[in-house]
GROMACS .gro file of C-alpha atoms in nm:
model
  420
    1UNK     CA    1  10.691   9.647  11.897
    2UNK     CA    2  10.923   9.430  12.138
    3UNK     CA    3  11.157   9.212  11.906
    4UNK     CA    4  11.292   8.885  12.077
    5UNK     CA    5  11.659   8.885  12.086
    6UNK     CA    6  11.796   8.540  12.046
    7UNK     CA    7  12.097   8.424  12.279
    8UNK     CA    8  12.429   8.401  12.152
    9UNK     CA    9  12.660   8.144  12.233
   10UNK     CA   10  13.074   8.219  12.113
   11UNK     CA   11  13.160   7.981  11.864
   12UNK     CA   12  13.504   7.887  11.739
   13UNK     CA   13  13.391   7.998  11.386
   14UNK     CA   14  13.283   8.343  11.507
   15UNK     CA   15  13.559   8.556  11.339
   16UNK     CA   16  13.806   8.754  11.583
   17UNK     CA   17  13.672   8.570  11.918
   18UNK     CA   18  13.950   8.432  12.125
   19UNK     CA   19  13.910   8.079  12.121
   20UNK     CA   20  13.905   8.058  12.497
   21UNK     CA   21  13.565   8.208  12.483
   22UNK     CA   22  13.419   7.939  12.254
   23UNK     CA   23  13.115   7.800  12.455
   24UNK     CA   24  13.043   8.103  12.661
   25UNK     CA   25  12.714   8.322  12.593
   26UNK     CA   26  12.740   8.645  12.478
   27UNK     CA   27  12.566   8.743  12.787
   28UNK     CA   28  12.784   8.621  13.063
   29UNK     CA   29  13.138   8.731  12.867
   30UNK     CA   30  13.351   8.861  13.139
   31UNK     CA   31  13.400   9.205  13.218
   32UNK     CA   32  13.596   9.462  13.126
   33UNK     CA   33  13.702   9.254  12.796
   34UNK     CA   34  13.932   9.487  12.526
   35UNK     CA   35  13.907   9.360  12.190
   36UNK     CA   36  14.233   9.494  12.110
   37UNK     CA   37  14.406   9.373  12.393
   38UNK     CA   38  14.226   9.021  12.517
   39UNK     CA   39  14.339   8.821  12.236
   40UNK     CA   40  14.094   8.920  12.002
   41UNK     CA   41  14.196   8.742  11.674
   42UNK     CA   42  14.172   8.941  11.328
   43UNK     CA   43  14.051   9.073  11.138
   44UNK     CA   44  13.780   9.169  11.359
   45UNK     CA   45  13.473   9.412  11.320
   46UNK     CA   46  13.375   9.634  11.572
   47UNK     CA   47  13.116   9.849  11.641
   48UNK     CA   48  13.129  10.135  11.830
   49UNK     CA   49  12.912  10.192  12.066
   50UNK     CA   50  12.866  10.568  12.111
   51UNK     CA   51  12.857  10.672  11.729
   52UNK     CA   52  12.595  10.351  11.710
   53UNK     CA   53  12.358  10.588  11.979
   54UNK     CA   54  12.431  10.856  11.802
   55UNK     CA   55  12.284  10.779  11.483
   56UNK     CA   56  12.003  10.664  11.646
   57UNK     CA   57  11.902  10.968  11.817
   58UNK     CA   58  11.999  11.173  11.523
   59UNK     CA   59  11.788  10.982  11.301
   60UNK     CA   60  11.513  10.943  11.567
   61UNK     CA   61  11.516  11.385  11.606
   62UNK     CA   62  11.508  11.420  11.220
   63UNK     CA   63  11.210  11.196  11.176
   64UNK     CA   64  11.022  11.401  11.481
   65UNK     CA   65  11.132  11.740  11.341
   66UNK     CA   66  11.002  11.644  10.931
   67UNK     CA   67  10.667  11.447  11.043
   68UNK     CA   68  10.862  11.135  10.901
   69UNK     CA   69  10.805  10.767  10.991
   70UNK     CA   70  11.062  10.559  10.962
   71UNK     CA   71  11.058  10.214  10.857
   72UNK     CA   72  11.453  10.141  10.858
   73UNK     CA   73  11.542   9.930  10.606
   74UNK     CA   74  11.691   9.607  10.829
   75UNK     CA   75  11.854   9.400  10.560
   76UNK     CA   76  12.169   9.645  10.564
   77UNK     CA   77  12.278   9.473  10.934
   78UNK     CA   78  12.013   9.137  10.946
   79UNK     CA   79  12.079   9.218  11.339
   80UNK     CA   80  11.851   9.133  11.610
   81UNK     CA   81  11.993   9.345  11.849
   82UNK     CA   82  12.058   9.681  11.643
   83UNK     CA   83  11.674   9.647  11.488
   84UNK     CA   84  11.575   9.644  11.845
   85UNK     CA   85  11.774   9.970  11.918
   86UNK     CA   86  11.593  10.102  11.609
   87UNK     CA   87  11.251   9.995  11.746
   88UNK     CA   88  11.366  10.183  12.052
   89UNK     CA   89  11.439  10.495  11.900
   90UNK     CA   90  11.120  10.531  11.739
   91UNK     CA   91  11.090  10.313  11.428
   92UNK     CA   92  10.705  10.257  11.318
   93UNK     CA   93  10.795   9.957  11.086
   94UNK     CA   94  11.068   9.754  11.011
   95UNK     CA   95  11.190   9.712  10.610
   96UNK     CA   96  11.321   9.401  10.418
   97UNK     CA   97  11.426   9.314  10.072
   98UNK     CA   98  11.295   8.908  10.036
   99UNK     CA   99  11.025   8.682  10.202
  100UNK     CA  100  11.342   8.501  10.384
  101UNK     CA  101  11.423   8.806  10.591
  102UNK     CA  102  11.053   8.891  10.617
  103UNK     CA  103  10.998   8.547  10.779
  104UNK     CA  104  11.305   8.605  11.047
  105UNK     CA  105  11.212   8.917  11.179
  106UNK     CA  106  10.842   8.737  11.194
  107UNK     CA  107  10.984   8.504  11.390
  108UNK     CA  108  11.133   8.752  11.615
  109UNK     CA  109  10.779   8.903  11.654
  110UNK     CA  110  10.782   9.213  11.472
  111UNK     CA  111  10.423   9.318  11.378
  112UNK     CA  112  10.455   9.553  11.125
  113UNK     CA  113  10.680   9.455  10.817
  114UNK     CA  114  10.746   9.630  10.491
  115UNK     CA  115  10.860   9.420  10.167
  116UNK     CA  116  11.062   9.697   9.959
  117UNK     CA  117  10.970   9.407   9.664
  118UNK     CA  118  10.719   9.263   9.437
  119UNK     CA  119  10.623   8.956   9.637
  120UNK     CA  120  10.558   8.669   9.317
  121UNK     CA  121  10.677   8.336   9.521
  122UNK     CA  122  10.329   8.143   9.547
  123UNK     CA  123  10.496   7.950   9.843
  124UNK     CA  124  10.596   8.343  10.003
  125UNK     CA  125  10.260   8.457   9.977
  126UNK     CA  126  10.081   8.140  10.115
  127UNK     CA  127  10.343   8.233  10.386
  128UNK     CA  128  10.286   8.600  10.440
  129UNK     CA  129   9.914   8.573  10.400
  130UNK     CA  130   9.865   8.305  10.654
  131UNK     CA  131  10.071   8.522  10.853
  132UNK     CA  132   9.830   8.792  10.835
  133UNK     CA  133   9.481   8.555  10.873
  134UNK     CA  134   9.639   8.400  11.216
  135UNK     CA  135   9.733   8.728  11.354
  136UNK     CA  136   9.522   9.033  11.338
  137UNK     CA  137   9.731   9.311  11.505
  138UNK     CA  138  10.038   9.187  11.224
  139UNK     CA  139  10.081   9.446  10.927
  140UNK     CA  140  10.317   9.350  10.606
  141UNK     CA  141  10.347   9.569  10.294
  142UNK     CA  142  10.394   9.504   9.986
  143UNK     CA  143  10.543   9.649   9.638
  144UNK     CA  144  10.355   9.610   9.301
  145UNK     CA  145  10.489   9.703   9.008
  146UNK     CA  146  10.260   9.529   8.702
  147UNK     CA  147   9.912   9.377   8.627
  148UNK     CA  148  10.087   9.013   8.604
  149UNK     CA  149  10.237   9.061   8.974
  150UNK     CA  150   9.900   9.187   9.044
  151UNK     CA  151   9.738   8.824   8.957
  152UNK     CA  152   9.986   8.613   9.029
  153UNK     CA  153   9.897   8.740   9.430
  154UNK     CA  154   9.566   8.704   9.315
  155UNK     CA  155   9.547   8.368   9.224
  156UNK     CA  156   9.741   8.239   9.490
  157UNK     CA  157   9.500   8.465   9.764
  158UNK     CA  158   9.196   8.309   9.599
  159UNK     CA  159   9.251   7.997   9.644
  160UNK     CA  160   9.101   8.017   9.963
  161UNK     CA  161   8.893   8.259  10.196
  162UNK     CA  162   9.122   8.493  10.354
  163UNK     CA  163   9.077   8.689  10.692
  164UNK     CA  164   9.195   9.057  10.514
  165UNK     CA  165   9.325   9.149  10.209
  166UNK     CA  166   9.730   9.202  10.159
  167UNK     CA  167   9.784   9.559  10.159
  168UNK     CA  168  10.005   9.662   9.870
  169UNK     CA  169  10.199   9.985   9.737
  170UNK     CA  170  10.276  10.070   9.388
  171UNK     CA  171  10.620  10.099   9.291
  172UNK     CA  172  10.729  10.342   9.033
  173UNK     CA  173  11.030  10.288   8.919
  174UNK     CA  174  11.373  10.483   8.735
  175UNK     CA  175  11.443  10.464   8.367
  176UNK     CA  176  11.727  10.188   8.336
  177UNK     CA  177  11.675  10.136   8.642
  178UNK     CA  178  11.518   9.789   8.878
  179UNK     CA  179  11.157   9.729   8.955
  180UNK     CA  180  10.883   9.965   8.965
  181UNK     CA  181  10.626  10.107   8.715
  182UNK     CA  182  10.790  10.352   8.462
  183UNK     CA  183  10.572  10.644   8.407
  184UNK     CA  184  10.324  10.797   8.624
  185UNK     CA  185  10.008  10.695   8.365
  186UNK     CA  186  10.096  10.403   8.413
  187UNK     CA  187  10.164  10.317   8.757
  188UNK     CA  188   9.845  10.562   8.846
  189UNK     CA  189   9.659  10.257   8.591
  190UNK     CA  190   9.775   9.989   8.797
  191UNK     CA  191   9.642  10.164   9.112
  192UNK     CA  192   9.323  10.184   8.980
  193UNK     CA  193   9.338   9.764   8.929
  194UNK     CA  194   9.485   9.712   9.274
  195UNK     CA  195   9.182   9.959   9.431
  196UNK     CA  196   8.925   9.699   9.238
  197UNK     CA  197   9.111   9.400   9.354
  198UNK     CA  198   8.875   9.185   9.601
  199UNK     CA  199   9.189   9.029   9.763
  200UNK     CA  200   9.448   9.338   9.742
  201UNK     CA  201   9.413   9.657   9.942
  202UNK     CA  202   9.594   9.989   9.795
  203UNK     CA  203   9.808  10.066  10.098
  204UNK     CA  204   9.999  10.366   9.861
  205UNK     CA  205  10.290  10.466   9.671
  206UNK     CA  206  10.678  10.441   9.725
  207UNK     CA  207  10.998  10.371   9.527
  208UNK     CA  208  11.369  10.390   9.540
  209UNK     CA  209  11.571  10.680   9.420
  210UNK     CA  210  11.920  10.562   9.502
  211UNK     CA  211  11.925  10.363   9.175
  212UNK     CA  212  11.894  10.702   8.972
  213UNK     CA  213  12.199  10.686   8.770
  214UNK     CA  214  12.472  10.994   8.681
  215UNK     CA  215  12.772  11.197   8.841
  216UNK     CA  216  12.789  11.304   9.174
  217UNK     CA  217  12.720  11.678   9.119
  218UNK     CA  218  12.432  11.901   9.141
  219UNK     CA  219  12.282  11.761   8.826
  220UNK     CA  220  12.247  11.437   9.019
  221UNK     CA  221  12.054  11.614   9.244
  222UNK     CA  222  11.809  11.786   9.059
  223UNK     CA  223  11.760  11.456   8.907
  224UNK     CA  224  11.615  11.321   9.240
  225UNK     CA  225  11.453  11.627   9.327
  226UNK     CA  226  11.260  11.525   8.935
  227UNK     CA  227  11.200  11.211   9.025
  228UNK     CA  228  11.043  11.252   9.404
  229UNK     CA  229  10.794  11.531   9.160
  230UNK     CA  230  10.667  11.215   8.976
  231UNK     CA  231  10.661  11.091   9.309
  232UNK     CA  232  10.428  11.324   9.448
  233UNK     CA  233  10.227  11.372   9.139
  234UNK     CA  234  10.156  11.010   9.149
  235UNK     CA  235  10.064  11.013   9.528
  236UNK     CA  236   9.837  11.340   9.418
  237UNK     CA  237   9.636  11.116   9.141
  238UNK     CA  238   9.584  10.802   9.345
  239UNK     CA  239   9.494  10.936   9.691
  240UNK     CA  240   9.230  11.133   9.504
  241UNK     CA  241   9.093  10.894   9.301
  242UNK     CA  242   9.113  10.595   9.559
  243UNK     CA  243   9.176  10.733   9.876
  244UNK     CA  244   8.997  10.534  10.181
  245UNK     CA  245   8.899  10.552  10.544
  246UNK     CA  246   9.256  10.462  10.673
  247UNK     CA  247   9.624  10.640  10.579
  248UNK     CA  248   9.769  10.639  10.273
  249UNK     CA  249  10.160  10.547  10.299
  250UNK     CA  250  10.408  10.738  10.044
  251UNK     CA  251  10.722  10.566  10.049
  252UNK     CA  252  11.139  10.657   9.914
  253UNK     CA  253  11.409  10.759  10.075
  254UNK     CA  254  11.750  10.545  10.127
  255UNK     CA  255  12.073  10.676  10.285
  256UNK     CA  256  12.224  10.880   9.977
  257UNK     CA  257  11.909  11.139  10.005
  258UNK     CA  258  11.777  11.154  10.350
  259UNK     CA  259  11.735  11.543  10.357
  260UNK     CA  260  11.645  11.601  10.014
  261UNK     CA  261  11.358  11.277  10.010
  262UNK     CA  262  11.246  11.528  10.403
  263UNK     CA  263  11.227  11.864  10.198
  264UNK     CA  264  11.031  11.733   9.913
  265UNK     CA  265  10.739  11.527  10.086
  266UNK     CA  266  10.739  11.813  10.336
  267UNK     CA  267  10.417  11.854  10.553
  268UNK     CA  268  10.310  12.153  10.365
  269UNK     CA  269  10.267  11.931  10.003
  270UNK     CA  270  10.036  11.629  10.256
  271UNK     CA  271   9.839  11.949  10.284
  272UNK     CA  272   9.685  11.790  10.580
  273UNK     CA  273   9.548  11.484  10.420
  274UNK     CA  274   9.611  11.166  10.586
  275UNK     CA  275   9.986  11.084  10.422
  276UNK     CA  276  10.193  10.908  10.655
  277UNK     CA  277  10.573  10.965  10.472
  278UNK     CA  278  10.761  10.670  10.537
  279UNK     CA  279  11.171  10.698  10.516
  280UNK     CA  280  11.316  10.370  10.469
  281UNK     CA  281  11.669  10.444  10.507
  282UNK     CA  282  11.950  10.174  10.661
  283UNK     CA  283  12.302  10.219  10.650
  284UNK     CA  284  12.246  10.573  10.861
  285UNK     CA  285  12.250  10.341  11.183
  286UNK     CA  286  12.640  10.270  11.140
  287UNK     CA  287  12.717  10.477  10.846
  288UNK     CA  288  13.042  10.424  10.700
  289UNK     CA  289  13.351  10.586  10.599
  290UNK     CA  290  13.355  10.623  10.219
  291UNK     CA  291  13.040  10.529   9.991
  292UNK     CA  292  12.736  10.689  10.162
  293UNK     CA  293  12.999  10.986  10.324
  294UNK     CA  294  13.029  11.048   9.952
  295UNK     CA  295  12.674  11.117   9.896
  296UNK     CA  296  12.635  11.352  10.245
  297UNK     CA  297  12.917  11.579  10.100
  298UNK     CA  298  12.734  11.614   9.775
  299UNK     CA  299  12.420  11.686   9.968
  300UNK     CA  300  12.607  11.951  10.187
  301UNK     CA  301  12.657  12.142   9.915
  302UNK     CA  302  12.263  12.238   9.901
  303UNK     CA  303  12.088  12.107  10.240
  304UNK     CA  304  12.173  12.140  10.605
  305UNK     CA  305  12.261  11.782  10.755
  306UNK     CA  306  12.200  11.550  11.022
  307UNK     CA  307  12.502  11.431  11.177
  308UNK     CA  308  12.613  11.072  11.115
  309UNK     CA  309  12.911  10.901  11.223
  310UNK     CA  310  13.077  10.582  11.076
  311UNK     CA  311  13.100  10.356  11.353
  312UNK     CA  312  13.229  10.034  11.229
  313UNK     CA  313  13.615   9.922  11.205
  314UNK     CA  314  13.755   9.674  11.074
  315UNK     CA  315  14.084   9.562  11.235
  316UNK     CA  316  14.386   9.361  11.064
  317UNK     CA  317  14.739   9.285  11.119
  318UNK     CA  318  15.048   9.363  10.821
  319UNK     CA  319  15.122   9.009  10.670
  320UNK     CA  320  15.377   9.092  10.457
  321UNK     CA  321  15.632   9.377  10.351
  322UNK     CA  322  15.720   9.222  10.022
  323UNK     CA  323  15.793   9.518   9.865
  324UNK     CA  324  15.931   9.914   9.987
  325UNK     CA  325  15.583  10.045   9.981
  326UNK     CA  326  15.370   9.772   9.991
  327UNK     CA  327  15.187   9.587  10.286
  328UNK     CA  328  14.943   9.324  10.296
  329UNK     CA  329  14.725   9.297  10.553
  330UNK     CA  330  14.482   9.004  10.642
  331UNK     CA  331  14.133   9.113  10.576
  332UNK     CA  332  13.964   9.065  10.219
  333UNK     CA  333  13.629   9.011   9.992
  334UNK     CA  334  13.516   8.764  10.281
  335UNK     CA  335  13.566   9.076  10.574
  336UNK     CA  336  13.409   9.336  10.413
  337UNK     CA  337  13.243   9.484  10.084
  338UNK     CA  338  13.427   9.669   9.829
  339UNK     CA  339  13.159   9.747   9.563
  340UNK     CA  340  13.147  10.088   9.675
  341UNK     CA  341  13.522  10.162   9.738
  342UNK     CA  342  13.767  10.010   9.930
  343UNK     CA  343  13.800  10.059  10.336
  344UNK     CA  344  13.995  10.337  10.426
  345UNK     CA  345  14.280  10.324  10.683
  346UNK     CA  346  14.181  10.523  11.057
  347UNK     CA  347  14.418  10.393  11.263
  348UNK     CA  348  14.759  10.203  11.347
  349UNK     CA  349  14.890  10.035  11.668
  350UNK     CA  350  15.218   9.954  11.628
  351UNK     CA  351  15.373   9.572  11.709
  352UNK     CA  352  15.440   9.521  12.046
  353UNK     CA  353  15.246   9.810  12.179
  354UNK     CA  354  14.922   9.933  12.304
  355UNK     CA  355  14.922  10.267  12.150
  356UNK     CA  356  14.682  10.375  11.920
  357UNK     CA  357  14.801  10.650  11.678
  358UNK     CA  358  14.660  10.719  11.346
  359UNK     CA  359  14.735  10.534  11.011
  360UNK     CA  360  15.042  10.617  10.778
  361UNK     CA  361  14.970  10.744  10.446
  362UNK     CA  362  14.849  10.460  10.203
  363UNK     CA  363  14.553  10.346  10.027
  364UNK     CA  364  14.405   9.967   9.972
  365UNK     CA  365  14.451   9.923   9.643
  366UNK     CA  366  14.323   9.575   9.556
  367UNK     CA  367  14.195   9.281   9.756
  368UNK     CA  368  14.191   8.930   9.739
  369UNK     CA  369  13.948   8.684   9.916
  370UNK     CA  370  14.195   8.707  10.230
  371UNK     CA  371  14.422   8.960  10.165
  372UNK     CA  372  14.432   9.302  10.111
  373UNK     CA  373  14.696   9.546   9.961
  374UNK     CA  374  14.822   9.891  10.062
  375UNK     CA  375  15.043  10.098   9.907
  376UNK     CA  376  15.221  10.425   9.959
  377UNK     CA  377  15.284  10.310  10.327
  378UNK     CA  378  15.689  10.311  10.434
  379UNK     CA  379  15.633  10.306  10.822
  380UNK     CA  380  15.465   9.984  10.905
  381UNK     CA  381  15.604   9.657  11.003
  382UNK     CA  382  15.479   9.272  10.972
  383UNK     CA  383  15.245   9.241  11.286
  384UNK     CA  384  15.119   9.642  11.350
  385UNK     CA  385  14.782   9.656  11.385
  386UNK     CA  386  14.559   9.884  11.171
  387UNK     CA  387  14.199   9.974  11.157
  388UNK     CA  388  14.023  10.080  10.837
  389UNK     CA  389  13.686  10.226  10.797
  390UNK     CA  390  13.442   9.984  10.554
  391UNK     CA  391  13.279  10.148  10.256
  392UNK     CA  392  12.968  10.002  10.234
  393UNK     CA  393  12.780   9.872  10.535
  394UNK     CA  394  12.538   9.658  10.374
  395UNK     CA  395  12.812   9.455  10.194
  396UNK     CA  396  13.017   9.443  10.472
  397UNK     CA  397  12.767   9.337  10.774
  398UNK     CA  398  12.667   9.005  10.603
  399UNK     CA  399  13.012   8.886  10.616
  400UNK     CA  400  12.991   8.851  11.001
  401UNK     CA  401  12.774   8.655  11.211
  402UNK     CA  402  12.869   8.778  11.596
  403UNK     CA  403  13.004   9.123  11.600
  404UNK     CA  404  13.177   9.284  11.902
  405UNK     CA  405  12.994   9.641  12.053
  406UNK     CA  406  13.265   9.824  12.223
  407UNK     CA  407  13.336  10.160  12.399
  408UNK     CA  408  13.579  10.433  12.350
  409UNK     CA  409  13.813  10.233  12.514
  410UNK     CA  410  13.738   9.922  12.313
  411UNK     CA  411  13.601   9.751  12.545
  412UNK     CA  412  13.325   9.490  12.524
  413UNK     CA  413  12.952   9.650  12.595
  414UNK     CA  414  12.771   9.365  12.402
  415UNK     CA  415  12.737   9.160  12.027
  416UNK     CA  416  12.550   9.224  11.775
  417UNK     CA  417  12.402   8.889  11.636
  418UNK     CA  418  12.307   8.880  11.269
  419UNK     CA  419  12.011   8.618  11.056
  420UNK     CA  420  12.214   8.621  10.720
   0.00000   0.00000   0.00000
């Protein structure tokens, strides 16, 4: 798979550019270009190239060493140009969350697609399925998760003849949790009406533990590890009962679990039947420095780990010393997410110099749409520079459209263009 990579001219709105560069493509940017010290505006993500490569190869050894495929789940960046590097290091699908990010990606010619969703839009799956009858080497997934989802892509497949038939995966789901089947009886039931479906092929099963609520202990755990059992059971009943000529997919695995998902659809429960184990993990590709770190110290405490490294900052300037151990600093809600914790300062670079040292003590505390507050800092003045590592990538990537790749010297190596 060879994704097109649209070009990218600098725009005035593109947060952090220099205004000089406004008009220029990404492609002919001068070089040697330092984000930190070309007039760069903030705040300003960054992406760093070397920890980026990283977590590509690490992620591309794991899946070779645990006869994993990956399908990367490519809503968490929305980005042309990292997706691409993922195709490159070895991903056999891509993953999205709605027929809107399906339909980019299509667009950038990616021809194999997985829709982590029920798909219930007639218009989406006139869409998709047209897709499919024009173009026979393109592959899209699907997730089903009850007999009414079940005909509502019926009746919208049958309104005409049709090429193939959509291939689709039952979804079993989490108690209190989103979508997906609860109960293996039942979800094993609704395989059996997708297998008799003349429009519908069963592709498998899959599902999403990261929604599996409780504590971050080893309880949590061995909740998952109870789950991904109902998991397998269910994979065991269907791919018995209506297993076909081709591979059946199995499908789980986010960023909180990686290892754990590996150990428990291990080669030796496929048993040598034709299982292709599909991880469809996404914030591993930049990581970050809080919310899914969290979750890879928990899971140290039982499983050896891949390394990941956060490699996105997020750079701002001190507004404000209104108070002895207060400073506000101008990134907010609009820079980066904050539903899994707030960034977490990295580094400082004090006013009127080119030094970079690490950050004072302090915490963000609170943040406004612009703004964000520190406390417990006494060493900073209005105009230092300081970097912060986000919490949650997927929150935080969709508030950017054009950010900068840099090296360890923080200077330009490319852009990363995202579709939000």
């Amino acid at each position: 798979m060879r994704l097109w990579t649209p070009g990218v001219v600098i725009a005035d709105h593109h947060k952090g550019f220099p205004s000089g560069l406004s008009g220029i493509e990404a492609s002919a940017l001068p070089g040697r270009l330092g984000v930190l010290s070309d007039g760069f505006r903030t705040p300003l993500l960054v992406l760093k190239q070397r920890d980026l490569d990283h977590n590509l190869a690490a992620m591309e050894n794991f899946c070779a060493k645990h006869d994993l495929s990956l399908s990367p789940h490519v809503k968490t960046t929305m980005s042309p140009e990292i997706a691409q590097a993922q195709v490159s290091h070895g991903a056999w699908a891509l993953t999205l969350a709605t027929s809107t990010q399906l339909a980019a990606f299509r667009r950038l010619g990616a021809d194999r697609l997985l829709l982590a969703n029920e798909l219930v839009d007639p218009g989406a799956i006139e869409w998709l399925i047209t897709e499919l009858d024009h173009d026979p080497g393109f592959t899209c997934y699907c997730y089903a998760d009850s007999v009414d989802g079940v005909e509502v892509l019926e009746r919208q497949l049958g309104r005409r003849p049709r090429s193939r038939r959509l291939p689709v995966i039952v979804e079993l789901g989490v108690p209190g949790g989103r979508t997906g089947v609860r109960g293996v009886e039942a979800a094993v039931a609704l395989a059996g009406r997708i297998a008799g479906s003349p429009h519908l092929e069963l592709a498998g099963v899959g599902g999403f533990e990261g929604v599996i609520p409780g504590r971050l202990d080893g309880r949590l755990l061995d909740e998952v590890r109870g789950w991904l059992g109902e998991l397998k059971e269910l994979a065991d009943e269907v791919f018995a009962r209506h297993a076909g000529d081709g591979e059946f997919v199995v499908t789980a695995g986010g960023t909180q679990y990686i290892e754990l998902v590996a150990g428990e659809l291990a080669p030796p429960w496929r048993n040598g039947r034709p299982i292709r184990v599909v991880l469809r993990s996404g914030c591993y590709v930049t990581h970050d420095s809080l919310g899914y770190e969290t979750y890879r110290q928990l899971l140290a405490t039982e499983y050896p780990l891949m390394s990941l490294r956060p490699s996105l900052e997020l750079w701002s300037r001190v507004l404000s010393r209104p108070e002895p151990d207060l400073a506000i600093v101008d990134f907010g809600k609009r820079d980066t997410g904050v539903d899994a914790g707030f960034p977490v300062p990295l580094h400082r670079i004090r006013r009127g110099t080119s030094t970079l040292e690490k950050a004072p003590s302090g915490e963000v505390v609170a943040v406004n749409d612009q703004h964000a507050y520190v406390r417990g800092v006494h060493d900073l003045e209005v105009g230092d520079r300081l970097a912060f590592g986000v919490s949650h990538p997927c929150t935080t990537w969709d508030k950017w459209r054009v950010v900068p790749i840099v090296d360890e010297e923080y200077v330009l190596t490319g852009v990363a263009q995202t579709l939000f």
